[in-house]
Coordinates of C-alpha atoms in Angstrom, one line a residue:
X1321 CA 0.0 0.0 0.0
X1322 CA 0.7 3.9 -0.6
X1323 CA 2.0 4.9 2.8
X1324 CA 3.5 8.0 4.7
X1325 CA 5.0 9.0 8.0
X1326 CA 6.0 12.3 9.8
X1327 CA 9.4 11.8 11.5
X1328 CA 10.0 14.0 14.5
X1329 CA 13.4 14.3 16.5
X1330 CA 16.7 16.2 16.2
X1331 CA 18.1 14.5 13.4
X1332 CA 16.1 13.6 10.2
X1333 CA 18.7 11.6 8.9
X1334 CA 18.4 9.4 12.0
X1335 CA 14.9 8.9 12.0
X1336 CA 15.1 8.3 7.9
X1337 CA 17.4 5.4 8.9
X1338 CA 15.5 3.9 11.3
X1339 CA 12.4 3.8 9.5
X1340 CA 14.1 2.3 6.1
X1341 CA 15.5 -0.5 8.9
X1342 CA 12.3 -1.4 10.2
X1343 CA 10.7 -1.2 7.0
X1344 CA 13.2 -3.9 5.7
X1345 CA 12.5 -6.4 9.2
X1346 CA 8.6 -6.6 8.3
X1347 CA 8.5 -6.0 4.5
X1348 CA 11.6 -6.7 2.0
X1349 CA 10.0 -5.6 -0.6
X1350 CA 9.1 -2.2 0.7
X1351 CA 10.6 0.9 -0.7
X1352 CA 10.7 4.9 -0.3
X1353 CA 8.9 6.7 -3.1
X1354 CA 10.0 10.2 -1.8
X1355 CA 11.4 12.2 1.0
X1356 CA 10.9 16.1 1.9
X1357 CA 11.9 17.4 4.8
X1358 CA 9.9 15.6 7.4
X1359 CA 7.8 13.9 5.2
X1360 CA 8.3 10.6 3.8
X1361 CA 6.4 8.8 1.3
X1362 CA 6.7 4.6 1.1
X1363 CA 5.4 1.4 -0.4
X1364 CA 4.8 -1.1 2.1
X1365 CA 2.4 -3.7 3.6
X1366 CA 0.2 -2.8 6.5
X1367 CA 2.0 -4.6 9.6
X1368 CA 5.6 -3.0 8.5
X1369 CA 3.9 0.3 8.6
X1370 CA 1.8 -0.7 12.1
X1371 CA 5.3 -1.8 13.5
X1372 CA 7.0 1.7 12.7
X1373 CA 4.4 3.1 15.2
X1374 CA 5.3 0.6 17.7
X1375 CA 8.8 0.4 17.7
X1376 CA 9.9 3.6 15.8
X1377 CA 12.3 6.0 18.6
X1378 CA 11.9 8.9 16.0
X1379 CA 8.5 8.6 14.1
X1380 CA 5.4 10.1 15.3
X1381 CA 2.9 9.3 12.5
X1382 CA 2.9 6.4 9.9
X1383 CA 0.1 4.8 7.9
X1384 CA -1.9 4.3 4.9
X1385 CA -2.4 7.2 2.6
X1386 CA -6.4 7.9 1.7
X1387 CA -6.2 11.2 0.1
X1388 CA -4.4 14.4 -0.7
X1389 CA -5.2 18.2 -0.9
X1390 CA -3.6 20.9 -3.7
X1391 CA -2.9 23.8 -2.3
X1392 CA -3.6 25.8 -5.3
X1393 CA -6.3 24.0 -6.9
X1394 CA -8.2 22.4 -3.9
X1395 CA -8.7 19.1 -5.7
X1396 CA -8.9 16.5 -2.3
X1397 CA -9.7 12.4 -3.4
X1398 CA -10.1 10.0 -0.2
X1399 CA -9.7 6.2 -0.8
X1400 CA -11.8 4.7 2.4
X1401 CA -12.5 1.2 1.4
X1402 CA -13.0 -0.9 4.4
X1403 CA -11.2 1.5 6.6
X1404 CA -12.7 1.6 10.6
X1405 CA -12.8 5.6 10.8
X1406 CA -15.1 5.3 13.9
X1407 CA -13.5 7.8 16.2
X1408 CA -10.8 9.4 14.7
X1409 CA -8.8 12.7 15.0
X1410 CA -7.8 14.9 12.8
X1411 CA -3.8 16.2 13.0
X1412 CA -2.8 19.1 10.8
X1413 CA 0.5 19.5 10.2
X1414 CA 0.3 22.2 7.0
X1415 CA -0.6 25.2 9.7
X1416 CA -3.9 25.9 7.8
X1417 CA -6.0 25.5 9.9
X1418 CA -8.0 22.8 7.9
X1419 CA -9.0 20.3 10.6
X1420 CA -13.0 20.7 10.4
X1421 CA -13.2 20.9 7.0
X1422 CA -11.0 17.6 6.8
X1423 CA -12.9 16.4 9.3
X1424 CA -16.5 17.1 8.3
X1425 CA -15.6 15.9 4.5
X1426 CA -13.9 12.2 5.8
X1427 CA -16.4 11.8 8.2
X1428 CA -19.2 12.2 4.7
X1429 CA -17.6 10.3 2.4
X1430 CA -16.2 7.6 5.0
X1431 CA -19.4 7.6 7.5
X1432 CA -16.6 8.1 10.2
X1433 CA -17.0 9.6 13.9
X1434 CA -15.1 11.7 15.2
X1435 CA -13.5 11.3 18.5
X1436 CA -10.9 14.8 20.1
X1437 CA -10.9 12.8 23.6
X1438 CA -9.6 8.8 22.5
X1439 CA -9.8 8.1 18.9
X1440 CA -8.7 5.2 17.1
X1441 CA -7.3 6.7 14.6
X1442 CA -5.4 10.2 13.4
X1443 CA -5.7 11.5 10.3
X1444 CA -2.7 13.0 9.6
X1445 CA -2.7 16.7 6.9
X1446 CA 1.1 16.5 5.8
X1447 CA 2.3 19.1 4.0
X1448 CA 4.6 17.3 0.6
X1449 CA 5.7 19.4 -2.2
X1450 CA 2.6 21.5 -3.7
X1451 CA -0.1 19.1 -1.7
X1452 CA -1.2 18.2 1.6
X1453 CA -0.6 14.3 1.8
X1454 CA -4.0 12.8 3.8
X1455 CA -2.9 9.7 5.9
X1456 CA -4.3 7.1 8.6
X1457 CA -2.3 6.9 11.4
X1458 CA -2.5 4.7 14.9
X1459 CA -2.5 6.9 18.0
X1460 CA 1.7 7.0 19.0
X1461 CA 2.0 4.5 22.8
X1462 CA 4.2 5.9 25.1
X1463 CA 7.1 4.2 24.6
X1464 CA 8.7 4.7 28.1
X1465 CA 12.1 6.1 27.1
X1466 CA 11.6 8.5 30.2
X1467 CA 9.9 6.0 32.4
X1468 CA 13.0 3.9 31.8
X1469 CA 16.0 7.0 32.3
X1470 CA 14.3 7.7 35.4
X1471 CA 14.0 4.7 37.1
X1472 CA 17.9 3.1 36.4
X1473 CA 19.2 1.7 39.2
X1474 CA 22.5 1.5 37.7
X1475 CA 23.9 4.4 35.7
X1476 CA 27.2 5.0 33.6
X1477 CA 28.0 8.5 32.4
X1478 CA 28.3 6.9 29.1
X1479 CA 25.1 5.6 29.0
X1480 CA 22.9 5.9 26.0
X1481 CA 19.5 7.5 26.4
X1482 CA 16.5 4.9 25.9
X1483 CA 15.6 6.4 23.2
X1484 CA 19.0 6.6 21.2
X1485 CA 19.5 2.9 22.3
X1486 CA 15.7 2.1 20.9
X1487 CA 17.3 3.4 17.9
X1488 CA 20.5 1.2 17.8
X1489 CA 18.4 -1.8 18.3
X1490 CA 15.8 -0.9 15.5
X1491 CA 18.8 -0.7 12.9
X1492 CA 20.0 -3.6 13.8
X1493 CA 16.9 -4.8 12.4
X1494 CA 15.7 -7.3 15.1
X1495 CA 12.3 -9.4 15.3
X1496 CA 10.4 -10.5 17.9
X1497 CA 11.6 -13.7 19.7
X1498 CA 14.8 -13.3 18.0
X1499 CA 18.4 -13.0 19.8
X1500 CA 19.9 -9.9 20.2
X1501 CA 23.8 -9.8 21.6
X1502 CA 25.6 -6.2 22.7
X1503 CA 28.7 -7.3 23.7
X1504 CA 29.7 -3.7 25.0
X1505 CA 26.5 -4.0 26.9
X1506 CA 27.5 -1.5 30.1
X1507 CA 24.5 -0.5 32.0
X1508 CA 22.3 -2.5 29.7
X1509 CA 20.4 0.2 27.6
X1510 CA 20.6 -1.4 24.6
X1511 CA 19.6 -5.0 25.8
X1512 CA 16.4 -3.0 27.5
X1513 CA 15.2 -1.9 24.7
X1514 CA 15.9 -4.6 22.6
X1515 CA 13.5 -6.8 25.2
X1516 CA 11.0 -4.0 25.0
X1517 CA 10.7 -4.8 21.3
X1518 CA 10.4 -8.8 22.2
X1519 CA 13.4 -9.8 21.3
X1520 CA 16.0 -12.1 23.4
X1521 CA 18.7 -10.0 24.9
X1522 CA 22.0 -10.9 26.0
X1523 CA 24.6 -8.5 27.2
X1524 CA 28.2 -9.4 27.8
X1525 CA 30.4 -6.6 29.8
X1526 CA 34.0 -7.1 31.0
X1527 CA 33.7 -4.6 33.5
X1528 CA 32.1 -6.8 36.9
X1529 CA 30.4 -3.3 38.4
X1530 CA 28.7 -2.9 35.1
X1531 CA 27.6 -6.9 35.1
X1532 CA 26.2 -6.3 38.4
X1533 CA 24.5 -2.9 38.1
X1534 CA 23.0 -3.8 34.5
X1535 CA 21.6 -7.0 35.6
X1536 CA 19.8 -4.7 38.2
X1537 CA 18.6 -2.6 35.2
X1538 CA 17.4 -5.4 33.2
X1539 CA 15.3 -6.8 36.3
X1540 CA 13.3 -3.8 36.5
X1541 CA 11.1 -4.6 32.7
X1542 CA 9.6 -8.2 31.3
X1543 CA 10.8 -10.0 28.9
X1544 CA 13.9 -12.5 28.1
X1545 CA 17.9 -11.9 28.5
X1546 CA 20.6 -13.4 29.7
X1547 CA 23.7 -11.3 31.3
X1548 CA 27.5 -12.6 31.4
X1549 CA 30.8 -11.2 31.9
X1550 CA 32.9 -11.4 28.9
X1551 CA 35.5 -10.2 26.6
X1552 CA 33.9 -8.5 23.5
X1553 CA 37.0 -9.5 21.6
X1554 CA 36.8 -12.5 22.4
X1555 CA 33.3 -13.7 22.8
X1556 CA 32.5 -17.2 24.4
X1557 CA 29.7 -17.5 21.6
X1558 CA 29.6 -20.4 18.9
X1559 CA 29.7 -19.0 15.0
X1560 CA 25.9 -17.6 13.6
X1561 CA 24.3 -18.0 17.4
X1562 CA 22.8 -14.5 16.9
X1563 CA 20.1 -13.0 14.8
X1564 CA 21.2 -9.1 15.5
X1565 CA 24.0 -7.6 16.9
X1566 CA 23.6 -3.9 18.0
X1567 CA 26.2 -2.1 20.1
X1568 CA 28.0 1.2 21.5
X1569 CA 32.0 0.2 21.6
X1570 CA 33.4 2.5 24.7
X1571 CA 35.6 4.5 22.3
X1572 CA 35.8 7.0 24.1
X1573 CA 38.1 4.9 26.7
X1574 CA 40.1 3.2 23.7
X1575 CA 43.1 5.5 24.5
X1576 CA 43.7 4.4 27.5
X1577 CA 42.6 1.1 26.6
X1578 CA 44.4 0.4 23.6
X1579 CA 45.9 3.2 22.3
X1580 CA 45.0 6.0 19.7
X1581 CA 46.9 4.6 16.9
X1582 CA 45.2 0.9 17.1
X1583 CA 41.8 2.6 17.1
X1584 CA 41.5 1.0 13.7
X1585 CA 42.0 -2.4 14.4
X1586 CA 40.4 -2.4 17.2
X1587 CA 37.3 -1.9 15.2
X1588 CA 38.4 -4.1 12.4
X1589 CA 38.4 -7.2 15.4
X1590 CA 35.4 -6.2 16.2
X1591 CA 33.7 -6.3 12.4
X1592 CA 35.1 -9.6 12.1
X1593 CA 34.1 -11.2 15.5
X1594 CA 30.5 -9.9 14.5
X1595 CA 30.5 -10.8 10.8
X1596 CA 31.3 -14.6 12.8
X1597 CA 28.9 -14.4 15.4
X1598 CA 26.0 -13.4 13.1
X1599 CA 23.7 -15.9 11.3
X1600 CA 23.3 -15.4 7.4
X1601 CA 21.4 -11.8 6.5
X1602 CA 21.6 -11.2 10.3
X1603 CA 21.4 -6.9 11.1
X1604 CA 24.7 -5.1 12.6
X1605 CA 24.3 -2.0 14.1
X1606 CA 26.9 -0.1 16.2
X1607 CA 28.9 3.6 16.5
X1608 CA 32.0 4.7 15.6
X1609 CA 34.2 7.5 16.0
X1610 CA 33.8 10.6 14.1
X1611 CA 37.6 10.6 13.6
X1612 CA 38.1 7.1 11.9
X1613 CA 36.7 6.2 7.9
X1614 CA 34.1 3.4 7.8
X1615 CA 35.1 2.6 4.4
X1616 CA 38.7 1.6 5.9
X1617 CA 37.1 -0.9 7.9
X1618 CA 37.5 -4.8 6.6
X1619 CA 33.8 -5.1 5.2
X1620 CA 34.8 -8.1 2.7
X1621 CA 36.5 -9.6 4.8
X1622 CA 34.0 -9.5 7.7
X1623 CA 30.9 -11.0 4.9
X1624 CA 29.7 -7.6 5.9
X1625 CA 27.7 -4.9 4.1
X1626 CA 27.3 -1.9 5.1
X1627 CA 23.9 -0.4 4.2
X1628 CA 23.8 2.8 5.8
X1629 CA 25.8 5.6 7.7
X1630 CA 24.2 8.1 10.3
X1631 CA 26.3 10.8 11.1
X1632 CA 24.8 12.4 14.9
X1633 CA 26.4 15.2 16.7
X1634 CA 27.2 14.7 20.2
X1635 CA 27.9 18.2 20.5
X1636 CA 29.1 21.5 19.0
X1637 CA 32.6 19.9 17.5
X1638 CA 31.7 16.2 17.9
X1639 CA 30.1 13.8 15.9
X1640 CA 29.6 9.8 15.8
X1641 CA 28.4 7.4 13.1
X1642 CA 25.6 5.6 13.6
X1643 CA 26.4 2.2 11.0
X1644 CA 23.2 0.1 9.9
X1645 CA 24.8 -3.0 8.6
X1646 CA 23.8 -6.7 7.6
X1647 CA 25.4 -9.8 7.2
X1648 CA 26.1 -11.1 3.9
X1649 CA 26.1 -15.1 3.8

C-alpha cells in the first residue's frame, strides 16, 4: 500500500534510517517513493507500517495514505475502502488550519465519527511538495524512554539515552523472539530496549560493576535476557548464534585502553568477531568514531555490508556514526 510518515526528533537523517531498517524487518519488498523534509512517502504492507508506530524511537505518525489536498487547486480524493474511521482525529500538520473541514468531508464520504478525547485513529494533513498528503495513522504508545532513564538503578556516564539505544536496536533490524547480543552492553540500555521490542537480549560486559548494576537494570522490565561477563574481543559464543548484533563500543576509553593509533584495528576485530557471530542476513548495528573512515574498515572480509551511515552530533565539535549493517552469507 501507498504509505507515509511524519518523523519528529533532532536528526532527520536518523529517524530516515530507522524507518528504512524497520521497514526492511517486516517487508523486503518495501521501498521509499520520496522524502521532503519531514515527510516521507513509502510502499509497504500494512504490519511494517503498524510496526514503525510501535517500535519507531523517532517517528510520530505512519500509515496508509487515503487522500491528498492541492494547495492551489483544492482538488482533495479520499480512498476509504474498508477503513474503521469510527472515532478518529484529525492532526494538521500544513498550519492551515484545515481540521474541520478535513474532518466534516472524511467523516461524509467515509461515515466516520469523530473522537478529540480517545480516537482510534489520526488522520494525519502533511504538508509534501505542492499538496497536503491525507494519511491514517495509529495513536503513537508511550514508549517509556523516560519512564526507563528515570527509574535506572545502575547508571554510567556513558550511558545511551532509551531512546537513542531504541534506535540502535531498530537498525540492527531485530524481530520479535529473535536474539539480540551487545557485547559492549555496560548499563544495559541497549539489551532493554531490545527486550522492550520482544526480542531475546544478552549483554556481555567485562567490567564486573557494570555486570552487576546492568543485571539490576534489566530486572526492573519483562521479557527474556541473559547477562555474562565477557571479553567482546573474544566472545564465548559459537559461529551464527545471533540473529542481531547492536552495540556502543566504549571508544571514548580506547586510548587508555588500547591506544590511539590501534583505534582501527580495534574496530576491524570487532567487524570480524560480528561478521562470525552473526547468522546469514543477520542486522549489525553499532557507533563509531567521528575521527576514523568506515570505508577503511575490513567489510569483505567481515561477509559484511554496510547499508547505511548516520552521522549524529554529540555536540558543538563532535560527531559519531551511527552504522546500519547486515550480514552477507
Amino acid at each position: 500500500m501507498r504509505a507515509a510518515a511524519y518523523l519528529w526528533g533532532g536528526n532527520v537523517y536518523m529517524a530516515t534510517e530507522e524507518l528504512k531498517a524497520i521497514l526492511a524487518i517486516y517487508d523486503e519488498s518495501s521501498s521509499i517513493l520520496a522524502i521532503q523534509g519531514r515527510g516521507v512517502l513509502f510502499q509497504s504492507n500494512e504490519q511494517a507500517t503498524s510496526k514503525i508506530i510501535q517500535r519507531a524511537a523517532f517517528t510520530r505518525y505512519a500509515g496508509q495514505i487515503i487522500g491528498e489536498w492541492a494547495t492551489v487547486q483544492g482538488e482533495k480524493f479520499v480512498e476509504c475502502g474498508k477503513m474503521e474511521l469510527d472515532g478518529f482525529k484529525v492532526i494538521d500538520l500544513s498550519g492551515l488550519g484545515l481540521e474541520r473541514r478535513v474532518g466534516e468531508w472524511i467523516k461524509d464520504l467515509c461515515k466516520g465519527r469523530v473522537d478529540l478525547e480517545n480516537p482510534k485513529t489520526i488522520v494525519v494533513l502533511m504538508p509534501f511538495k505542492d499538496k497536503i498528503i491525507i494519511f491514517t495513522s495509529e495513536k503513537m504508545p508511550n514508549k517509556g524512554f523516560w519512564e526507563r532513564k528515570k527509574n535506572r538503578v545502575f547508571f554510567e556516564i556513558s550511558a545511551l539515552h532509551p531512546q537513542l539505544a531504541r534506535f540502535m536496536v531498530n537498525l540492527s533490524m531485530v524481530r520479535e523472539g529473535d536474539l539480540l547480543l551487545d557485547p559492549f552492553a555496560g548499563s544495559m540500555s541497549i539489551p532493554i530496549e531490545a527486550v522492550s521490542v520482544g526480542a531475546y537480549a544478552v549483554g556481555g560486559e567485562l567490567d564486573a560493576e557494570a555486570v552487576f548494576g546492568g543485571t539490576k537494570n534489566l530486572r526492573l522490565g519483562d521479557g527474556k535476557w541473559d547477562v555474562l561477563r565477557a571479553d567482546a574481543l573474544h566472545p564465548p559464543f559459537a559461529p551464527n548464534s545471533f540473529s542481531s548484533i547492536a552495540t556502543d563500543p566504549p571508544f571514548g576509553r580506547l586510548k587508555k585502553i588500547i591506544g590511539q593509533d590501534k583505534k582501527e584495528s580495534f574496530f576491524s576485530a570487532f567487524l570480524i568477531d560480528a561478521g562470525q557471530l552473526l547468522k546469514p542476513r543477520g542486522g549489525l548495528s553499532f557507533l563509531l568514531p567521528q575521527d576514523l573512515d568506515p570505508e577503511i574498515l575490513p567489510w569483505r572480509t567481515a561477509g559484511i555490508e554496510l547499508l547505511g551511515v548516520v552521522p549524529m552530533r554529540v555536540h558543538k565539535s563532535f560527531i559519531r556514526y551511527a552504522l546500519r549493517c547486515r550480514k552477507t552469507v
